[in-house]
PDB file of N, CA and C in Angstrom:
ATOM      1  N   TRP L 293       0.599  -0.833  -0.076  1.00 75.00           N
ATOM      2  CA  TRP L 293       0.095   0.059  -0.041  1.00 75.00           C
ATOM      3  C   TRP L 293       1.070   1.457   0.218  1.00 75.00           C
ATOM      4  N   PHE L 294       1.757   1.112   0.923  1.00 81.00           N
ATOM      5  CA  PHE L 294       2.716   2.908   0.702  1.00 81.00           C
ATOM      6  C   PHE L 294       4.140   2.390   0.178  1.00 81.00           C
ATOM      7  N   SER L 295       4.195   1.376  -0.785  1.00 84.00           N
ATOM      8  CA  SER L 295       5.608   1.258  -1.622  1.00 84.00           C
ATOM      9  C   SER L 295       5.293   1.824  -2.924  1.00 84.00           C
ATOM     10  N   GLU L 296       6.145   1.920  -3.650  1.00 89.00           N
ATOM     11  CA  GLU L 296       6.284   2.570  -5.073  1.00 89.00           C
ATOM     12  C   GLU L 296       5.022   1.663  -6.008  1.00 89.00           C
ATOM     13  N   PRO L 297       4.538   2.402  -6.699  1.00 90.00           N
ATOM     14  CA  PRO L 297       3.438   1.449  -7.367  1.00 90.00           C
ATOM     15  C   PRO L 297       4.314   0.942  -8.786  1.00 90.00           C
ATOM     16  N   LYS L 298       3.686  -0.115  -8.834  1.00 92.00           N
ATOM     17  CA  LYS L 298       3.999  -1.120  -9.670  1.00 92.00           C
ATOM     18  C   LYS L 298       4.376  -0.533 -11.329  1.00 92.00           C
ATOM     19  N   PHE L 299       2.768   0.079 -11.533  1.00 94.00           N
ATOM     20  CA  PHE L 299       2.464   0.805 -12.787  1.00 94.00           C
ATOM     21  C   PHE L 299       2.269   2.221 -12.238  1.00 94.00           C
ATOM     22  N   PRO L 300       3.199   3.201 -12.794  1.00 93.00           N
ATOM     23  CA  PRO L 300       2.966   4.347 -12.984  1.00 93.00           C
ATOM     24  C   PRO L 300       1.526   4.982 -13.716  1.00 93.00           C
ATOM     25  N   VAL L 301       1.220   6.160 -13.575  1.00 95.00           N
ATOM     26  CA  VAL L 301      -0.054   6.893 -13.898  1.00 95.00           C
ATOM     27  C   VAL L 301       0.361   7.394 -15.132  1.00 95.00           C
ATOM     28  N   GLY L 302      -0.328   6.831 -16.435  1.00 93.00           N
ATOM     29  CA  GLY L 302       0.202   6.894 -18.275  1.00 93.00           C
ATOM     30  C   GLY L 302       0.569   5.968 -18.623  1.00 93.00           C
ATOM     31  N   SER L 303       0.812   4.705 -17.575  1.00 94.00           N
ATOM     32  CA  SER L 303       1.679   3.521 -18.148  1.00 94.00           C
ATOM     33  C   SER L 303       0.509   2.591 -19.093  1.00 94.00           C
ATOM     34  N   MET L 304       0.608   1.764 -20.147  1.00 93.00           N
ATOM     35  CA  MET L 304       0.059   0.815 -20.467  1.00 93.00           C
ATOM     36  C   MET L 304      -0.241  -0.527 -19.829  1.00 93.00           C
ATOM     37  N   VAL L 305      -1.394  -1.148 -19.719  1.00 94.00           N
ATOM     38  CA  VAL L 305      -1.517  -2.220 -18.879  1.00 94.00           C
ATOM     39  C   VAL L 305      -2.350  -3.435 -19.515  1.00 94.00           C
ATOM     40  N   ALA L 306      -2.065  -4.430 -19.034  1.00 93.00           N
ATOM     41  CA  ALA L 306      -3.202  -5.340 -19.975  1.00 93.00           C
ATOM     42  C   ALA L 306      -3.817  -6.056 -18.568  1.00 93.00           C
ATOM     43  N   LEU L 307      -5.146  -6.579 -19.176  1.00 92.00           N
ATOM     44  CA  LEU L 307      -5.628  -7.793 -17.942  1.00 92.00           C
ATOM     45  C   LEU L 307      -4.716  -9.050 -17.584  1.00 92.00           C
ATOM     46  N   GLY L 308      -4.360  -9.263 -16.525  1.00 90.00           N
ATOM     47  CA  GLY L 308      -3.805 -10.499 -16.375  1.00 90.00           C
ATOM     48  C   GLY L 308      -4.868 -11.672 -15.894  1.00 90.00           C
ATOM     49  N   SER L 309      -4.074 -12.881 -15.466  1.00 88.00           N
ATOM     50  CA  SER L 309      -5.487 -13.886 -15.310  1.00 88.00           C
ATOM     51  C   SER L 309      -6.153 -13.994 -14.024  1.00 88.00           C
ATOM     52  N   GLY L 310      -6.015 -12.898 -13.142  1.00 86.00           N
ATOM     53  CA  GLY L 310      -6.526 -12.289 -11.843  1.00 86.00           C
ATOM     54  C   GLY L 310      -7.822 -11.758 -12.070  1.00 86.00           C
ATOM     55  N   ALA L 311      -7.955 -11.039 -13.083  1.00 89.00           N
ATOM     56  CA  ALA L 311      -8.666 -10.363 -13.579  1.00 89.00           C
ATOM     57  C   ALA L 311     -10.384 -10.901 -13.612  1.00 89.00           C
ATOM     58  N   THR L 312     -11.540 -10.068 -13.003  1.00 88.00           N
ATOM     59  CA  THR L 312     -12.636 -10.942 -13.093  1.00 88.00           C
ATOM     60  C   THR L 312     -13.242 -10.913 -14.723  1.00 88.00           C
ATOM     61  N   PHE L 313     -14.318 -11.323 -15.209  1.00 91.00           N
ATOM     62  CA  PHE L 313     -15.185 -11.497 -16.081  1.00 91.00           C
ATOM     63  C   PHE L 313     -15.464 -10.143 -16.047  1.00 91.00           C
ATOM     64  N   ALA L 314     -16.014  -9.579 -15.256  1.00 89.00           N
ATOM     65  CA  ALA L 314     -16.678  -7.999 -15.570  1.00 89.00           C
ATOM     66  C   ALA L 314     -15.275  -7.254 -15.847  1.00 89.00           C
ATOM     67  N   HIS L 315     -14.273  -7.536 -15.495  1.00 89.00           N
ATOM     68  CA  HIS L 315     -13.239  -6.603 -15.761  1.00 89.00           C
ATOM     69  C   HIS L 315     -13.125  -6.923 -17.222  1.00 89.00           C
ATOM     70  N   ALA L 316     -13.067  -8.003 -17.657  1.00 88.00           N
ATOM     71  CA  ALA L 316     -12.918  -8.197 -19.212  1.00 88.00           C
ATOM     72  C   ALA L 316     -13.569  -7.849 -20.063  1.00 88.00           C
ATOM     73  N   ARG L 317     -15.071  -7.989 -19.522  1.00 88.00           N
ATOM     74  CA  ARG L 317     -16.267  -7.759 -20.496  1.00 88.00           C
ATOM     75  C   ARG L 317     -15.955  -5.824 -20.415  1.00 88.00           C
ATOM     76  N   ALA L 318     -15.541  -5.193 -19.796  1.00 87.00           N
ATOM     77  CA  ALA L 318     -15.175  -3.958 -19.494  1.00 87.00           C
ATOM     78  C   ALA L 318     -14.534  -3.114 -20.669  1.00 87.00           C
ATOM     79  N   CYS L 319     -13.581  -4.128 -21.214  1.00 85.00           N
ATOM     80  CA  CYS L 319     -12.408  -3.794 -21.944  1.00 85.00           C
ATOM     81  C   CYS L 319     -12.954  -4.230 -23.623  1.00 85.00           C
ATOM     82  N   PRO L 320     -13.034  -3.434 -24.678  1.00 84.00           N
ATOM     83  CA  PRO L 320     -13.677  -3.544 -25.859  1.00 84.00           C
ATOM     84  C   PRO L 320     -12.807  -4.178 -26.678  1.00 84.00           C
ATOM     85  N   SER L 321     -11.399  -3.630 -26.656  1.00 77.00           N
ATOM     86  CA  SER L 321     -10.706  -3.959 -27.280  1.00 77.00           C
ATOM     87  C   SER L 321     -10.076  -5.901 -27.163  1.00 77.00           C
ATOM     88  N   SER L 322      -9.898  -6.562 -27.829  1.00 76.00           N
ATOM     89  CA  SER L 322      -9.511  -7.889 -27.657  1.00 76.00           C
ATOM     90  C   SER L 322      -8.061  -8.310 -27.213  1.00 76.00           C
ATOM     91  N   HIS L 323      -7.216  -7.204 -26.845  1.00 81.00           N
ATOM     92  CA  HIS L 323      -5.981  -7.781 -26.261  1.00 81.00           C
ATOM     93  C   HIS L 323      -6.226  -6.977 -24.784  1.00 81.00           C
ATOM     94  N   ASN L 324      -7.468  -6.403 -24.477  1.00 86.00           N
ATOM     95  CA  ASN L 324      -8.031  -6.167 -23.154  1.00 86.00           C
ATOM     96  C   ASN L 324      -6.712  -4.996 -22.801  1.00 86.00           C
ATOM     97  N   LEU L 325      -6.373  -3.980 -23.319  1.00 91.00           N
ATOM     98  CA  LEU L 325      -5.257  -3.292 -23.027  1.00 91.00           C
ATOM     99  C   LEU L 325      -6.126  -1.913 -22.385  1.00 91.00           C
ATOM    100  N   CYS L 326      -5.321  -1.118 -21.279  1.00 92.00           N
ATOM    101  CA  CYS L 326      -5.929  -0.061 -20.562  1.00 92.00           C
ATOM    102  C   CYS L 326      -4.525   0.745 -20.052  1.00 92.00           C
ATOM    103  N   VAL L 327      -4.885   2.246 -19.640  1.00 93.00           N
ATOM    104  CA  VAL L 327      -4.037   2.959 -19.403  1.00 93.00           C
ATOM    105  C   VAL L 327      -4.335   3.204 -18.291  1.00 93.00           C
ATOM    106  N   VAL L 328      -3.375   3.380 -17.401  1.00 95.00           N
ATOM    107  CA  VAL L 328      -3.342   3.710 -16.113  1.00 95.00           C
ATOM    108  C   VAL L 328      -3.651   5.148 -15.667  1.00 95.00           C
ATOM    109  N   VAL L 329      -4.875   5.401 -14.891  1.00 96.00           N
ATOM    110  CA  VAL L 329      -5.161   6.680 -14.482  1.00 96.00           C
ATOM    111  C   VAL L 329      -5.135   7.242 -13.190  1.00 96.00           C
ATOM    112  N   GLY L 330      -5.018   6.369 -12.599  1.00 94.00           N
ATOM    113  CA  GLY L 330      -4.580   6.626 -11.177  1.00 94.00           C
ATOM    114  C   GLY L 330      -4.813   5.531 -10.294  1.00 94.00           C
ATOM    115  N   VAL L 331      -3.464   5.975  -9.083  1.00 93.00           N
ATOM    116  CA  VAL L 331      -2.851   4.649  -8.332  1.00 93.00           C
ATOM    117  C   VAL L 331      -3.365   5.290  -6.744  1.00 93.00           C
ATOM    118  N   ASN L 332      -3.599   4.201  -5.845  1.00 91.00           N
ATOM    119  CA  ASN L 332      -4.171   4.099  -4.923  1.00 91.00           C
ATOM    120  C   ASN L 332      -5.174   5.170  -4.709  1.00 91.00           C
ATOM    121  N   VAL L 333      -6.335   4.785  -5.294  1.00 89.00           N
ATOM    122  CA  VAL L 333      -7.954   5.757  -5.557  1.00 89.00           C
ATOM    123  C   VAL L 333      -8.270   5.310  -4.075  1.00 89.00           C
ATOM    124  N   GLU L 334      -8.324   4.072  -3.849  1.00 89.00           N
ATOM    125  CA  GLU L 334      -9.146   3.590  -2.441  1.00 89.00           C
ATOM    126  C   GLU L 334      -8.505   2.529  -1.807  1.00 89.00           C
ATOM    127  N   VAL L 335      -8.648   2.755  -0.211  1.00 89.00           N
ATOM    128  CA  VAL L 335      -8.318   1.849   0.353  1.00 89.00           C
ATOM    129  C   VAL L 335      -8.419   0.242  -0.061  1.00 89.00           C
ATOM    130  N   PRO L 336      -6.891  -0.509  -0.117  1.00 86.00           N
ATOM    131  CA  PRO L 336      -7.425  -1.753  -0.262  1.00 86.00           C
ATOM    132  C   PRO L 336      -8.289  -2.614   0.607  1.00 86.00           C
ATOM    133  N   HIS L 337      -9.203  -3.773   0.115  1.00 83.00           N
ATOM    134  CA  HIS L 337     -10.171  -4.061   1.279  1.00 83.00           C
ATOM    135  C   HIS L 337      -9.678  -5.674   1.176  1.00 83.00           C
ATOM    136  N   ALA L 338      -8.550  -6.182   0.460  1.00 81.00           N
ATOM    137  CA  ALA L 338      -7.900  -7.268   0.948  1.00 81.00           C
ATOM    138  C   ALA L 338      -6.835  -7.339   1.289  1.00 81.00           C
ATOM    139  N   ALA L 339      -6.420  -8.241   2.213  1.00 83.00           N
ATOM    140  CA  ALA L 339      -5.300  -8.404   2.687  1.00 83.00           C
ATOM    141  C   ALA L 339      -4.490  -8.884   2.432  1.00 83.00           C
ATOM    142  N   ALA L 340      -3.480  -8.737   1.231  1.00 83.00           N
ATOM    143  CA  ALA L 340      -2.719  -9.654   0.198  1.00 83.00           C
ATOM    144  C   ALA L 340      -1.733  -8.851  -0.427  1.00 83.00           C
ATOM    145  N   ARG L 341      -0.939  -9.466  -1.103  1.00 80.00           N
ATOM    146  CA  ARG L 341       0.352  -8.738  -1.938  1.00 80.00           C
ATOM    147  C   ARG L 341      -0.404  -8.529  -3.077  1.00 80.00           C
ATOM    148  N   GLY L 342      -0.003  -7.191  -3.595  1.00 76.00           N
ATOM    149  CA  GLY L 342      -0.516  -6.821  -4.723  1.00 76.00           C
ATOM    150  C   GLY L 342      -2.049  -6.280  -4.889  1.00 76.00           C
ATOM    151  N   ASN L 343      -2.079  -5.500  -3.311  1.00 86.00           N
ATOM    152  CA  ASN L 343      -3.554  -4.808  -3.352  1.00 86.00           C
ATOM    153  C   ASN L 343      -3.694  -3.803  -3.410  1.00 86.00           C
ATOM    154  N   LYS L 344      -2.909  -2.733  -4.176  1.00 90.00           N
ATOM    155  CA  LYS L 344      -2.841  -1.409  -4.322  1.00 90.00           C
ATOM    156  C   LYS L 344      -3.653  -1.733  -5.568  1.00 90.00           C
ATOM    157  N   ILE L 345      -4.771  -0.171  -5.014  1.00 93.00           N
ATOM    158  CA  ILE L 345      -5.945  -0.159  -6.181  1.00 93.00           C
ATOM    159  C   ILE L 345      -5.635   0.750  -6.942  1.00 93.00           C
ATOM    160  N   TYR L 346      -5.990   0.488  -8.825  1.00 94.00           N
ATOM    161  CA  TYR L 346      -5.433   1.238  -9.308  1.00 94.00           C
ATOM    162  C   TYR L 346      -7.174   1.622 -10.506  1.00 94.00           C
ATOM    163  N   ARG L 347      -6.987   2.811 -10.831  1.00 95.00           N
ATOM    164  CA  ARG L 347      -8.182   2.946 -11.720  1.00 95.00           C
ATOM    165  C   ARG L 347      -7.640   3.082 -13.401  1.00 95.00           C
ATOM    166  N   VAL L 348      -7.941   2.298 -14.189  1.00 95.00           N
ATOM    167  CA  VAL L 348      -7.642   2.137 -15.214  1.00 95.00           C
ATOM    168  C   VAL L 348      -8.562   2.850 -16.364  1.00 95.00           C
ATOM    169  N   LEU L 349      -7.980   3.035 -17.537  1.00 94.00           N
ATOM    170  CA  LEU L 349      -9.192   3.443 -18.544  1.00 94.00           C
ATOM    171  C   LEU L 349      -9.024   2.405 -19.664  1.00 94.00           C
ATOM    172  N   PRO L 350      -9.781   1.603 -20.227  1.00 92.00           N
ATOM    173  CA  PRO L 350      -9.593   1.018 -21.097  1.00 92.00           C
ATOM    174  C   PRO L 350      -9.498   1.560 -22.459  1.00 92.00           C
ATOM    175  N   VAL L 351      -9.025   0.743 -23.550  1.00 89.00           N
ATOM    176  CA  VAL L 351      -8.891   1.490 -24.951  1.00 89.00           C
ATOM    177  C   VAL L 351      -9.562   1.642 -25.732  1.00 89.00           C
ATOM    178  N   GLY L 352     -10.464   2.192 -25.889  1.00 87.00           N
ATOM    179  CA  GLY L 352     -11.670   2.207 -26.800  1.00 87.00           C
ATOM    180  C   GLY L 352     -12.946   2.428 -26.072  1.00 87.00           C
ATOM    181  N   ALA L 353     -12.405   2.911 -24.766  1.00 88.00           N
ATOM    182  CA  ALA L 353     -13.881   2.978 -23.921  1.00 88.00           C
ATOM    183  C   ALA L 353     -13.684   4.606 -23.516  1.00 88.00           C
ATOM    184  N   ALA L 354     -14.711   4.835 -22.479  1.00 90.00           N
ATOM    185  CA  ALA L 354     -15.251   6.235 -22.255  1.00 90.00           C
ATOM    186  C   ALA L 354     -15.207   5.963 -20.456  1.00 90.00           C
ATOM    187  N   GLN L 355     -15.886   4.726 -20.161  1.00 92.00           N
ATOM    188  CA  GLN L 355     -16.112   4.596 -18.484  1.00 92.00           C
ATOM    189  C   GLN L 355     -14.590   3.687 -18.279  1.00 92.00           C
ATOM    190  N   THR L 356     -14.176   4.623 -17.002  1.00 93.00           N
ATOM    191  CA  THR L 356     -13.068   3.942 -15.920  1.00 93.00           C
ATOM    192  C   THR L 356     -13.345   3.080 -14.807  1.00 93.00           C
ATOM    193  N   PHE L 357     -12.777   2.085 -14.635  1.00 92.00           N
ATOM    194  CA  PHE L 357     -13.102   1.286 -13.490  1.00 92.00           C
ATOM    195  C   PHE L 357     -11.842   0.804 -12.368  1.00 92.00           C
ATOM    196  N   ASN L 358     -11.973   0.356 -11.235  1.00 93.00           N
ATOM    197  CA  ASN L 358     -11.049  -0.266 -10.524  1.00 93.00           C
ATOM    198  C   ASN L 358     -10.506  -0.851 -10.324  1.00 93.00           C
ATOM    199  N   ILE L 359      -9.463  -1.585 -10.065  1.00 92.00           N
ATOM    200  CA  ILE L 359      -9.041  -2.947 -10.408  1.00 92.00           C
ATOM    201  C   ILE L 359      -7.698  -2.907  -9.543  1.00 92.00           C
ATOM    202  N   GLU L 360      -7.358  -4.535  -8.858  1.00 91.00           N
ATOM    203  CA  GLU L 360      -6.261  -4.267  -7.937  1.00 91.00           C
ATOM    204  C   GLU L 360      -5.160  -4.719  -9.105  1.00 91.00           C
ATOM    205  N   GLU L 361      -4.259  -4.047  -8.284  1.00 91.00           N
ATOM    206  CA  GLU L 361      -2.450  -4.628  -9.261  1.00 91.00           C
ATOM    207  C   GLU L 361      -2.272  -6.006  -9.324  1.00 91.00           C
ATOM    208  N   ARG L 362      -2.879  -6.982  -8.507  1.00 90.00           N
ATOM    209  CA  ARG L 362      -2.314  -8.287  -8.554  1.00 90.00           C
ATOM    210  C   ARG L 362      -3.193  -8.885  -9.996  1.00 90.00           C
ATOM    211  N   ALA L 363      -4.272  -7.981 -10.318  1.00 91.00           N
ATOM    212  CA  ALA L 363      -5.034  -8.566 -11.769  1.00 91.00           C
ATOM    213  C   ALA L 363      -4.556  -7.934 -12.809  1.00 91.00           C
ATOM    214  N   LEU L 364      -2.988  -6.988 -12.886  1.00 93.00           N
ATOM    215  CA  LEU L 364      -2.793  -6.458 -14.228  1.00 93.00           C
ATOM    216  C   LEU L 364      -1.433  -6.872 -14.711  1.00 93.00           C
ATOM    217  N   LYS L 365      -0.784  -6.843 -15.731  1.00 93.00           N
ATOM    218  CA  LYS L 365       0.566  -6.838 -16.080  1.00 93.00           C
ATOM    219  C   LYS L 365       0.793  -6.207 -17.042  1.00 93.00           C
ATOM    220  N   ARG L 366       2.002  -6.225 -17.506  1.00 93.00           N
ATOM    221  CA  ARG L 366       2.324  -5.095 -18.599  1.00 93.00           C
ATOM    222  C   ARG L 366       1.716  -4.932 -19.794  1.00 93.00           C
ATOM    223  N   GLY L 367       1.413  -4.091 -20.258  1.00 89.00           N
ATOM    224  CA  GLY L 367       0.921  -4.177 -21.685  1.00 89.00           C
ATOM    225  C   GLY L 367       1.674  -3.955 -22.705  1.00 89.00           C
ATOM    226  N   ARG L 368       1.838  -5.314 -23.591  1.00 84.00           N
ATOM    227  CA  ARG L 368       2.437  -5.071 -24.885  1.00 84.00           C
ATOM    228  C   ARG L 368       1.777  -5.072 -26.205  1.00 84.00           C
ATOM    229  N   LEU L 369       1.736  -4.699 -27.127  1.00 76.00           N
ATOM    230  CA  LEU L 369       0.840  -4.540 -28.322  1.00 76.00           C
ATOM    231  C   LEU L 369       1.410  -5.492 -29.050  1.00 76.00           C
ATOM    232  N   PRO L 370       0.493  -6.352 -29.755  1.00 72.00           N
ATOM    233  CA  PRO L 370       1.042  -7.554 -30.502  1.00 72.00           C
ATOM    234  C   PRO L 370       1.774  -7.598 -31.844  1.00 72.00           C
ATOM    235  N   LYS L 371       2.763  -8.317 -32.294  1.00 78.00           N
ATOM    236  CA  LYS L 371       3.611  -7.859 -33.396  1.00 78.00           C
ATOM    237  C   LYS L 371       2.474  -7.699 -34.930  1.00 78.00           C
ATOM    238  N   LYS L 372       2.863  -6.916 -35.511  1.00 79.00           N
ATOM    239  CA  LYS L 372       2.156  -7.062 -36.693  1.00 79.00           C
ATOM    240  C   LYS L 372       2.506  -7.827 -37.793  1.00 79.00           C
ATOM    241  N   LYS L 373       1.385  -8.514 -38.473  1.00 79.00           N
ATOM    242  CA  LYS L 373       2.018  -9.606 -39.264  1.00 79.00           C
ATOM    243  C   LYS L 373       1.850  -8.945 -40.510  1.00 79.00           C
ATOM    244  N   ARG L 374       2.979  -9.447 -41.550  1.00 76.00           N
ATOM    245  CA  ARG L 374       3.170  -8.971 -43.026  1.00 76.00           C
ATOM    246  C   ARG L 374       2.342  -9.450 -43.971  1.00 76.00           C
TER     247      ARG L 374
END
């Protein structure tokens, strides 16, 4: 909670395997890419590692949502096919 954020504001992230089905439905793109808008936006409600709460904006959407750090991973753009 007090440590340095793993993903700073403005970084590109993707939904990891810990994300819920509702989070996956909120991302309209097939790659589940999001941009971090806020860090530590509310007090964590779980006593676990990676429980820092982020506010993210999905690429191609207009609504933000809150998600825990442990449900995110570094966002990578897919390779372009020739």
